[in-house]
Amino acid sequence: MNIKSLLLGSAAALIAVSGARAADAVTVAEPEPAEYVKICDVYGSGYFYIPGTETCLRIGGYVRYDIGVGDVGSFDGATSADVEDGDSNDTFYKNARFTLKTWTGQETELGTLKTYTETRWNFGNRNADLGADPDGAGPLGPTVNPAFNKGTSLNFAWIQLGGLRVGKDESAFNTFIGYAGNVIQDTLVPYGDFDTNVVQYYFDAGNGFSAVISLEEGSGGGTDGVYGVGTIDSYVPHVVGGVKWTQGWGAITGVIAYDSNYEEVAGKVRLDVNVNDAISLFIIGGYGTDDNLTDPGYAFAAGGRGFYKQWDGNWAVWGGGTYKFNEKTSFNAQVSYDEGENLGIAANIAYDIVPGFTVTAEVDYVNAGKIGDADGLNHNWTGISAGEDDAIGGLLRFQRSF
């Protein structure tokens, strides 16, 4: 065998081996295209499609820090026992909160399917007179006012298909007619309780007219002689109904509620007026029956205040408004009064330092005209300190919303 034959044979062998290996080679699959999050603008800004579904999701919330000073009865102050001698000291009322919100939306053959959740976590001390010595006999015990983790609260968790809503919400007695102004302490004279499970139907005619009917569970076990039991005590629900007419100038709204525990009725009527781009005003009038709410013979006496008619006496009124100085600064005020001679005044300045970060400074005052009446009713809703009939305080709020 000559060298030429050897070289030709080696080349043929190499070609054969290479061909065999090529036949056995694994084919690499093409990479699948990445699935990026898609923006969903059907329900407003901030929504995106959950990958692989037709459901739109939005995530938001806020971080808040409150610093309050003044009297406990203004909802802004606090007291604590002095650690050295046990005397009562005025102290700051502070609270930090993180709130997480979610919204979902999806179009179906039965209408829009929506959900909303809101969960809150709080840390701070209490707006309470824990350092007080009501009987003057000395310290009542270790009544310091410690800061602590206050736990988690589920404020909203509802499902809505078309106009039908079920789940955890706030009472339509308040949400449908609206809160009493843009002040922080808007319940110096209360206008109805909030937390409840609901089975609710909302109707919107599309021409400014809307209506709601809501079956509600209520919440709370009450305090005998101070505040009625809010949670229903049988299969009979609380019932709330409302109608509204909204136009460019403002709105007229009315709501009525039946308290199934105490078999009493309460109602509110509201007028909103948009004076111009800078000024908006409102006034609310409330009236409720209270024969059973004021009956001390009940096993759980209500002290005149129920889940819906929280105010003192039969009637109450709330009024106020907002003035926008510019795009960043607004002034908000509310004045409230009821038949029990409780007067509440709240006013604040809210300033947007940058988009999403607002600082609000508020002053609050309350006077309880019948606080000394010994008639078995609760004439001290805000917890004014013993021996006093009024309270004043202030609160500074920092809030980053996202």
XYZ file of N, CA, C and O in Angstrom, residues 3-183:
724
model
N 1.630 5.473 -0.107
C 1.189 6.605 0.730
C -0.067 7.228 0.170
O -0.989 7.611 0.912
N -0.205 7.314 -1.169
C -1.392 7.924 -1.779
C -2.642 7.147 -1.436
O -3.678 7.732 -1.072
N -2.556 5.820 -1.511
C -3.737 4.985 -1.174
C -4.112 5.148 0.291
O -5.295 5.187 0.675
N -3.060 5.222 1.149
C -3.333 5.395 2.586
C -4.043 6.693 2.864
O -5.005 6.772 3.649
N -3.631 7.785 2.239
C -4.264 9.079 2.456
C -5.699 9.090 1.959
O -6.606 9.622 2.614
N -5.946 8.498 0.786
C -7.321 8.454 0.252
C -8.229 7.636 1.156
O -9.378 7.980 1.401
N -7.709 6.523 1.680
C -8.540 5.694 2.584
C -8.862 6.403 3.881
O -9.977 6.329 4.408
N -7.881 7.148 4.430
C -8.118 7.887 5.683
C -9.158 8.987 5.487
O -10.042 9.220 6.321
N -9.076 9.677 4.345
C -10.048 10.744 4.066
C -11.455 10.196 3.940
O -12.432 10.771 4.437
N -11.573 9.033 3.255
C -12.902 8.417 3.108
C -13.475 8.016 4.465
O -14.663 8.172 4.735
N -12.574 7.497 5.322
C -13.045 7.091 6.651
C -13.529 8.298 7.461
O -14.552 8.240 8.152
N -12.782 9.390 7.386
C -13.185 10.597 8.116
C -14.517 11.129 7.630
O -15.375 11.559 8.413
N -14.713 11.128 6.305
C -15.981 11.615 5.752
C -17.143 10.748 6.219
O -18.219 11.230 6.580
N -16.925 9.436 6.271
C -17.982 8.516 6.708
C -18.354 8.753 8.159
O -19.528 8.780 8.541
N -17.309 8.924 9.011
C -17.575 9.157 10.439
C -18.291 10.475 10.644
O -19.257 10.601 11.402
N -17.846 11.527 9.941
C -18.487 12.838 10.075
C -19.938 12.778 9.637
O -20.823 13.356 10.257
N -20.208 12.047 8.555
C -21.596 11.920 8.096
C -22.466 11.205 9.086
O -23.621 11.570 9.305
N -21.902 10.201 9.751
C -22.691 9.462 10.757
C -23.028 10.352 11.948
O -24.136 10.354 12.462
N -22.012 11.128 12.366
C -22.252 12.019 13.511
C -23.274 13.098 13.168
O -24.109 13.480 13.969
N -23.202 13.592 11.909
C -24.166 14.616 11.496
C -25.571 14.055 11.488
O -26.544 14.738 11.843
N -25.688 12.794 11.124
C -27.021 12.170 11.106
C -27.582 12.020 12.502
O -28.798 12.062 12.720
N -26.661 11.824 13.491
C -27.123 11.628 14.871
C -27.256 12.936 15.648
O -27.642 12.945 16.803
N -26.955 14.095 15.071
C -26.964 15.378 15.789
C -28.380 15.759 16.233
O -29.361 15.473 15.550
N -28.492 16.396 17.440
C -29.777 16.845 17.988
C -30.113 18.221 17.427
O -29.271 19.129 17.441
N -31.334 18.369 16.930
C -31.778 19.660 16.405
C -32.238 20.557 17.548
O -33.098 20.165 18.341
N -31.665 21.750 17.703
C -32.020 22.693 18.779
C -33.276 23.462 18.371
O -33.326 24.057 17.290
N -34.311 23.406 19.250
C -35.571 24.088 18.954
C -35.396 25.600 19.021
O -34.597 26.130 19.800
N -36.156 26.295 18.191
C -36.151 27.748 18.231
C -36.743 28.245 19.553
O -37.750 27.708 20.016
N -36.132 29.235 20.208
C -36.704 29.745 21.477
C -38.066 30.385 21.250
O -38.294 31.054 20.242
N -38.986 30.110 22.212
C -40.308 30.707 22.115
C -40.219 32.200 22.421
O -39.428 32.623 23.277
N -40.999 32.987 21.729
C -40.949 34.431 21.988
C -41.388 34.746 23.417
O -42.299 34.117 23.957
N -40.711 35.687 24.066
C -41.060 36.089 25.440
C -42.439 36.731 25.466
O -42.813 37.461 24.556
N -43.179 36.438 26.560
C -44.522 37.002 26.701
C -44.454 38.195 27.652
O -44.315 38.032 28.864
N -44.503 39.394 27.099
C -44.392 40.593 27.903
C -45.767 40.991 28.446
O -46.803 40.648 27.892
N -45.760 41.719 29.564
C -46.999 42.210 30.136
C -47.615 43.254 29.202
O -46.932 44.175 28.752
N -48.900 43.109 28.961
C -49.589 44.031 28.067
C -50.424 45.021 28.875
O -51.050 44.655 29.863
N -50.400 46.251 28.454
C -51.167 47.291 29.119
C -52.655 47.111 28.796
O -53.034 46.821 27.662
N -53.490 47.307 29.809
C -54.946 47.247 29.652
C -55.500 48.619 30.016
O -55.407 49.042 31.173
N -56.058 49.328 29.044
C -56.564 50.677 29.304
C -58.088 50.754 29.301
O -58.659 51.840 29.259
N -58.736 49.587 29.367
C -60.203 49.558 29.329
C -60.800 50.173 30.590
O -61.831 50.857 30.545
N -60.164 49.956 31.747
C -60.739 50.373 33.033
C -60.005 51.556 33.650
O -60.225 51.879 34.815
N -59.136 52.195 32.887
C -58.395 53.329 33.398
C -56.899 53.052 33.415
O -56.436 51.981 33.006
N -56.142 53.999 33.915
C -54.686 53.860 33.921
C -54.238 52.899 35.016
O -54.913 52.723 36.029
N -53.080 52.276 34.788
C -52.472 51.414 35.795
C -52.810 49.952 35.674
O -52.241 49.122 36.394
N -53.715 49.581 34.770
C -54.100 48.176 34.613
C -53.188 47.486 33.601
O -52.692 48.102 32.654
N -52.977 46.188 33.806
C -52.274 45.362 32.830
C -52.938 43.986 32.785
O -53.602 43.570 33.742
N -52.764 43.296 31.671
C -53.342 41.962 31.532
C -52.518 40.953 32.329
O -51.284 40.935 32.240
N -53.191 40.118 33.121
C -52.518 38.995 33.753
C -52.124 38.035 32.634
O -52.981 37.619 31.843
N -50.820 37.679 32.474
C -50.384 36.847 31.351
C -51.210 35.569 31.214
O -51.481 34.871 32.197
N -51.643 35.311 29.983
C -52.401 34.108 29.689
C -53.880 34.204 29.965
O -54.604 33.214 29.853
N -54.369 35.412 30.368
C -55.785 35.576 30.679
C -56.312 36.847 30.019
O -55.556 37.644 29.471
N -57.618 37.015 30.098
C -58.265 38.246 29.635
C -58.606 39.168 30.800
O -59.380 40.111 30.655
N -58.035 38.891 31.980
C -58.304 39.676 33.182
C -57.293 40.797 33.320
O -56.082 40.586 33.209
N -57.789 41.991 33.571
C -56.934 43.159 33.793
C -56.753 43.369 35.296
O -57.709 43.262 36.071
N -55.543 43.676 35.710
C -55.196 43.826 37.122
C -54.508 45.158 37.354
O -53.678 45.583 36.555
N -54.866 45.790 38.451
C -54.176 46.998 38.896
C -53.802 46.817 40.357
O -54.604 46.297 41.160
N -52.608 47.232 40.729
C -52.129 47.154 42.107
C -51.759 48.565 42.561
O -51.064 49.293 41.839
N -52.228 48.947 43.737
C -51.936 50.271 44.263
C -51.990 50.283 45.775
O -52.011 49.241 46.425
N -52.023 51.488 46.325
C -52.109 51.616 47.769
C -51.496 52.908 48.242
O -51.332 53.871 47.477
N -51.120 52.947 49.518
C -50.454 54.132 50.055
C -49.701 53.773 51.326
O -49.970 52.754 51.975
N -48.729 54.613 51.662
C -48.041 54.578 52.947
C -48.322 55.905 53.631
O -48.165 56.966 53.025
N -48.739 55.845 54.885
C -49.213 57.042 55.599
C -48.568 57.122 56.979
O -48.347 56.096 57.641
N -48.316 58.343 57.417
C -47.826 58.578 58.778
C -48.566 59.771 59.358
O -48.543 60.870 58.807
N -49.241 59.554 60.507
C -50.003 60.593 61.196
C -49.327 60.961 62.502
O -48.875 60.086 63.256
N -49.292 62.264 62.787
C -48.807 62.772 64.071
C -49.891 63.687 64.629
O -50.207 64.716 64.041
N -50.473 63.301 65.770
C -51.551 64.075 66.357
C -51.176 64.639 67.716
O -50.419 64.026 68.473
N -51.731 65.813 68.024
C -51.530 66.441 69.333
C -52.856 67.035 69.790
O -53.762 67.266 68.984
N -52.965 67.286 71.103
C -54.164 67.933 71.630
C -54.979 67.019 72.507
O -54.473 66.043 73.078
N -56.258 67.333 72.607
C -57.163 66.590 73.472
C -57.591 65.277 72.826
O -57.779 65.194 71.603
N -57.781 64.265 73.662
C -58.208 62.948 73.170
C -59.536 63.046 72.436
O -59.750 62.412 71.403
N -60.466 63.859 72.949
C -61.795 63.948 72.375
C -61.861 64.565 71.001
O -62.907 64.518 70.345
N -60.760 65.109 70.504
C -60.719 65.645 69.140
C -60.361 64.563 68.132
O -60.296 64.830 66.939
N -60.106 63.333 68.598
C -59.613 62.205 67.799
C -58.151 62.364 67.418
O -57.614 61.543 66.676
N -57.474 63.424 67.926
C -56.097 63.699 67.525
C -55.083 63.443 68.633
O -53.884 63.302 68.344
N -55.508 63.421 69.890
C -54.579 63.380 71.008
C -54.522 62.035 71.707
O -55.213 61.083 71.352
N -53.663 61.968 72.731
C -53.504 60.745 73.527
C -52.938 61.121 74.887
O -52.309 62.177 75.056
N -53.154 60.277 75.871
C -52.497 60.414 77.169
C -51.876 59.072 77.542
O -52.247 58.023 77.018
N -50.913 59.147 78.458
C -50.240 57.943 78.934
C -49.807 58.169 80.371
O -49.519 59.304 80.767
N -49.746 57.104 81.151
C -49.275 57.217 82.525
C -47.776 57.490 82.548
O -47.006 56.895 81.784
N -47.355 58.403 83.431
C -45.935 58.688 83.610
C -45.260 57.465 84.241
O -45.749 56.918 85.225
N -44.136 57.034 83.684
C -43.515 55.804 84.165
C -42.881 55.975 85.548
O -42.625 54.986 86.243
N -42.639 57.243 85.978
C -42.020 57.452 87.283
C -43.044 57.532 88.402
O -42.951 56.817 89.401
N -44.054 58.412 88.229
C -44.993 58.610 89.332
C -46.424 58.202 89.000
O -47.315 58.318 89.844
N -46.699 57.748 87.764
C -48.035 57.277 87.401
C -49.010 58.366 87.042
O -50.170 58.077 86.743
N -48.576 59.640 87.086
C -49.475 60.728 86.704
C -49.809 60.646 85.218
O -49.129 59.978 84.437
N -50.843 61.363 84.824
C -51.274 61.356 83.429
C -50.500 62.402 82.639
O -50.449 63.571 83.009
N -49.905 61.974 81.545
C -49.192 62.881 80.647
C -49.906 62.951 79.300
O -50.342 61.925 78.765
N -49.998 64.168 78.749
C -50.382 64.286 77.345
C -49.224 63.798 76.487
O -48.052 64.033 76.815
N -49.547 63.141 75.385
C -48.507 62.656 74.496
C -49.003 62.684 73.058
O -50.190 62.943 72.801
N -48.088 62.412 72.141
C -48.471 62.356 70.733
C -49.376 61.148 70.479
O -49.217 60.095 71.096
N -50.298 61.324 69.554
C -50.969 60.175 68.948
C -50.313 59.964 67.587
O -50.333 60.862 66.729
N -49.698 58.803 67.393
C -49.007 58.517 66.140
C -49.484 57.201 65.554
O -49.754 56.244 66.284
N -49.545 57.189 64.228
C -49.945 55.954 63.555
C -49.318 55.894 62.167
O -49.405 56.852 61.392
N -48.657 54.781 61.891
C -48.127 54.507 60.561
C -48.988 53.420 59.918
O -49.375 52.458 60.591
N -49.289 53.582 58.640
C -50.154 52.617 57.951
C -49.622 52.295 56.563
O -49.155 53.182 55.845
N -49.699 51.014 56.236
C -49.464 50.575 54.864
C -50.759 49.953 54.355
O -51.331 49.068 54.998
N -51.237 50.445 53.217
C -52.473 49.947 52.615
C -52.176 49.393 51.235
O -51.545 50.060 50.414
N -52.627 48.164 50.991
C -52.471 47.521 49.688
C -53.844 47.366 49.044
O -54.775 46.838 49.663
N -53.965 47.828 47.788
C -55.228 47.760 47.059
C -55.034 46.973 45.761
O -53.985 47.074 45.116
N -56.046 46.214 45.391
C -56.046 45.545 44.088
C -57.399 45.739 43.422
O -58.439 45.761 44.087
N -57.352 45.896 42.091
C -58.562 45.974 41.279
C -58.416 44.976 40.131
O -57.327 44.840 39.565
N -59.471 44.279 39.777
C -59.464 43.465 38.566
C -60.720 43.765 37.755
O -61.744 44.189 38.310
N -60.622 43.525 36.449
C -61.765 43.724 35.556
C -61.670 42.796 34.364
O -60.577 42.520 33.863
N -62.815 42.292 33.943
C -62.873 41.416 32.771
C -64.264 41.503 32.166
O -65.268 41.492 32.897
N -64.325 41.585 30.834
C -65.611 41.638 30.152
C -66.151 40.232 29.943
O -65.422 39.334 29.512
N -67.435 40.025 30.261
C -68.090 38.733 30.072
C -69.423 38.949 29.377
O -69.880 40.081 29.199
N -70.071 37.831 29.015
C -71.375 37.931 28.356
C -72.459 38.451 29.287
O -73.531 38.868 28.847
N -72.182 38.473 30.596
C -73.147 38.975 31.580
C -72.778 40.363 32.102
O -73.398 40.863 33.032
N -71.776 40.972 31.497
C -71.346 42.286 31.932
C -69.932 42.254 32.464
O -69.234 41.229 32.406
N -69.488 43.372 32.997
C -68.129 43.473 33.525
C -68.011 42.743 34.856
O -68.815 42.940 35.765
N -66.993 41.886 34.956
C -66.701 41.180 36.197
C -65.548 41.903 36.878
O -64.444 41.996 36.323
N -65.803 42.433 38.078
C -64.805 43.236 38.783
C -64.595 42.712 40.199
O -65.492 42.089 40.784
N -63.418 42.978 40.748
C -63.162 42.763 42.169
C -62.387 43.963 42.706
O -61.723 44.677 41.956
N -62.473 44.155 44.011
C -61.674 45.185 44.672
C -61.330 44.692 46.067
O -62.194 44.156 46.782
N -60.071 44.831 46.450
C -59.645 44.498 47.805
C -58.831 45.638 48.375
O -58.137 46.358 47.639
N -58.914 45.799 49.687
C -58.086 46.786 50.383
C -57.747 46.234 51.758
O -58.635 45.932 52.562
N -56.460 46.090 52.008
C -55.969 45.535 53.269
C -55.043 46.552 53.920
O -54.212 47.173 53.240
N -55.178 46.719 55.252
C -54.412 47.743 55.960
C -53.641 47.128 57.122
O -54.140 46.247 57.823
N -52.419 47.650 57.313
C -51.597 47.305 58.465
C -51.232 48.596 59.184
O -50.830 49.574 58.544
N -51.364 48.621 60.520
C -51.130 49.833 61.301
C -50.161 49.571 62.451
O -50.174 48.492 63.065
N -49.357 50.579 62.757
C -48.474 50.545 63.910
C -48.502 51.914 64.578
O -48.362 52.945 63.919
N -48.687 51.917 65.904
C -48.682 53.169 66.641
C -49.306 52.996 68.007
O -49.642 51.878 68.427
N -49.504 54.104 68.719
C -50.217 54.052 69.984
C -51.699 54.320 69.745
O -52.163 54.305 68.593
N -52.458 54.564 70.803
C -53.901 54.692 70.672
C -54.374 56.109 70.955
O -53.815 56.815 71.798
N -55.419 56.523 70.225
C -56.117 57.773 70.524
C -57.035 57.483 71.711
O -58.206 57.177 71.561
N -56.449 57.516 72.923
C -57.198 57.110 74.118
C -56.658 57.836 75.335
O -55.490 58.223 75.392
N -57.537 57.986 76.335
C -57.191 58.656 77.584
C -56.671 57.621 78.576
O -57.224 57.431 79.654
N -55.580 56.944 78.236
C -55.095 55.836 79.063
C -54.368 56.306 80.308
O -54.185 55.536 81.245
N -53.950 57.565 80.333
C -53.287 58.068 81.524
C -54.225 58.716 82.517
O -53.792 59.199 83.559
N -55.518 58.706 82.219
C -56.488 59.416 83.058
C -56.765 58.658 84.351
O -56.608 57.446 84.441
N -57.195 59.403 85.354
C -57.586 58.838 86.648
C -58.974 59.360 86.983
O -59.114 60.356 87.694
N -60.019 58.722 86.435
C -61.379 59.285 86.544
C -61.853 59.516 87.968
O -62.540 60.488 88.242
N -61.486 58.632 88.924
C -62.034 58.769 90.277
C -61.117 59.554 91.206
O -61.450 59.770 92.380
N -59.956 59.972 90.728
C -59.057 60.776 91.552
C -58.375 60.026 92.660
O -57.754 60.618 93.531
N -58.442 58.692 92.651
C -57.885 57.903 93.752
C -56.481 57.396 93.453
O -55.945 56.579 94.197
N -55.882 57.855 92.387
C -54.538 57.399 92.059
C -54.537 56.548 90.805
O -55.592 56.275 90.224
N -53.361 56.113 90.392
C -53.252 55.318 89.168
C -54.105 54.058 89.214
O -54.216 53.398 90.246
N -54.713 53.746 88.103
C -55.566 52.566 88.018
C -54.785 51.317 87.657
O -55.326 50.228 87.616
N -53.508 51.442 87.384
C -52.700 50.300 86.981
C -51.739 50.719 85.897
O -51.502 51.905 85.680
N -51.165 49.778 85.190
C -50.180 50.091 84.144
C -50.849 50.620 82.882
O -50.952 49.934 81.872
N -51.316 51.876 82.948
C -52.055 52.457 81.833
C -51.161 53.334 80.964
O -51.501 54.468 80.648
N -49.986 52.812 80.624
C -49.178 53.502 79.637
C -49.839 53.308 78.275
O -50.715 52.462 78.106
N -49.418 54.106 77.303
C -50.012 54.073 75.964
C -48.942 53.628 74.971
O -48.337 54.440 74.280
N -48.698 52.319 74.891
C -47.579 51.846 74.076
C -47.894 51.834 72.592
O -49.040 51.645 72.177
N -46.856 52.019 71.778
C -46.983 51.790 70.342
C -46.855 50.290 70.083
O -46.044 49.609 70.711
N -47.650 49.780 69.152
C -47.649 48.340 68.900
C -48.215 48.075 67.504
O -48.839 48.944 66.894
N -47.968 46.879 67.005
C -48.582 46.457 65.755
C -50.051 46.165 66.015
O -50.385 45.275 66.808
N -50.919 46.903 65.341
C -52.348 46.831 65.622
C -53.058 45.743 64.825
O -54.279 45.609 64.908
N -52.310 44.988 64.058
C -52.931 43.896 63.317
C -53.347 44.310 61.922
O -53.120 45.438 61.473
N -53.979 43.375 61.237
C -54.398 43.560 59.849
C -55.905 43.731 59.791
O -56.640 43.045 60.496
N -56.361 44.648 58.951
C -57.802 44.821 58.755
C -58.131 44.673 57.277
O -57.441 45.218 56.416
N -59.160 43.902 57.001
C -59.655 43.734 55.635
C -60.792 44.721 55.444
O -61.905 44.507 55.913
N -60.521 45.817 54.761
C -61.511 46.884 54.637
C -62.444 46.692 53.453
O -63.598 47.111 53.498
N -61.940 46.072 52.385
C -62.782 45.778 51.225
C -62.346 44.447 50.625
O -61.145 44.153 50.560
N -63.316 43.663 50.186
C -63.040 42.418 49.459
C -64.343 42.001 48.786
O -65.060 41.139 49.284
N -64.652 42.642 47.647
C -65.927 42.343 47.008
C -65.756 41.921 45.557
O -64.751 42.203 44.908
N -66.787 41.210 45.074
C -66.894 40.768 43.687
C -68.134 41.428 43.100
O -69.187 41.471 43.756
N -68.016 41.923 41.867
C -69.162 42.553 41.217
C -69.282 42.073 39.780
O -68.312 42.115 39.016
N -70.457 41.599 39.421
C -70.768 41.195 38.052
C -71.941 42.036 37.574
O -73.048 41.928 38.106
N -71.681 42.891 36.587
C -72.717 43.830 36.188
C -73.011 44.758 37.347
O -72.127 45.420 37.892
N -74.270 44.803 37.781
C -74.639 45.654 38.909
C -74.691 44.940 40.237
O -74.937 45.563 41.277
N -74.442 43.606 40.260
C -74.550 42.815 41.490
C -73.212 42.744 42.197
O -72.212 42.312 41.607
N -73.172 43.166 43.457
C -71.950 43.142 44.253
C -72.177 42.323 45.509
O -73.192 42.482 46.199
N -71.192 41.456 45.845
C -71.238 40.673 47.086
C -69.861 40.717 47.735
O -68.837 40.779 47.054
N -69.843 40.676 49.077
C -68.581 40.623 49.797
C -68.462 41.712 50.833
O -69.446 42.313 51.270
N -67.234 41.972 51.236
C -66.939 42.966 52.273
C -66.828 44.354 51.645
O -66.062 44.575 50.706
N -67.576 45.290 52.196
C -67.635 46.638 51.653
C -67.891 47.592 52.808
O -67.915 47.186 53.979
N -68.093 48.845 52.500
C -68.638 49.788 53.462
C -70.113 49.990 53.138
O -70.535 49.817 51.995
N -70.882 50.338 54.149
C -72.327 50.446 53.981
C -72.697 51.443 52.887
O -72.129 52.533 52.789
N -73.688 51.055 52.079
C -74.198 51.962 51.050
C -74.827 53.206 51.665
O -74.997 54.221 50.974
N -75.144 53.167 52.947
C -75.672 54.342 53.638
C -74.660 55.483 53.604
O -75.038 56.657 53.690
N -73.365 55.123 53.465
C -72.308 56.133 53.369
C -71.674 56.194 51.992
O -71.417 57.279 51.471
N -71.368 55.051 51.393
C -70.643 55.066 50.119
C -71.481 55.636 48.989
O -70.958 56.322 48.110
N -72.781 55.364 48.984
C -73.614 55.836 47.876
C -73.847 57.337 47.959
O -73.836 58.040 46.942
N -74.033 57.835 49.161
C -74.301 59.276 49.322
C -73.010 60.071 49.436
O -72.971 61.266 49.151
N -71.916 59.404 49.843
C -70.624 60.073 49.948
C -70.257 60.435 51.383
O -71.119 60.612 52.253
N -68.953 60.508 51.620
C -68.444 60.875 52.941
C -68.672 62.363 53.204
O -68.924 63.138 52.276
N -68.537 62.753 54.465
C -68.869 64.124 54.866
C -67.676 65.056 54.712
O -67.160 65.619 55.683
N -67.217 65.227 53.490
C -66.176 66.193 53.201
C -64.791 65.585 53.098
O -64.581 64.393 53.339
N -63.819 66.445 52.752
C -62.441 66.015 52.560
C -61.562 66.315 53.759
O -60.359 66.542 53.610
N -62.152 66.309 54.933
C -61.375 66.458 56.157
C -61.031 65.072 56.693
O -61.682 64.086 56.372
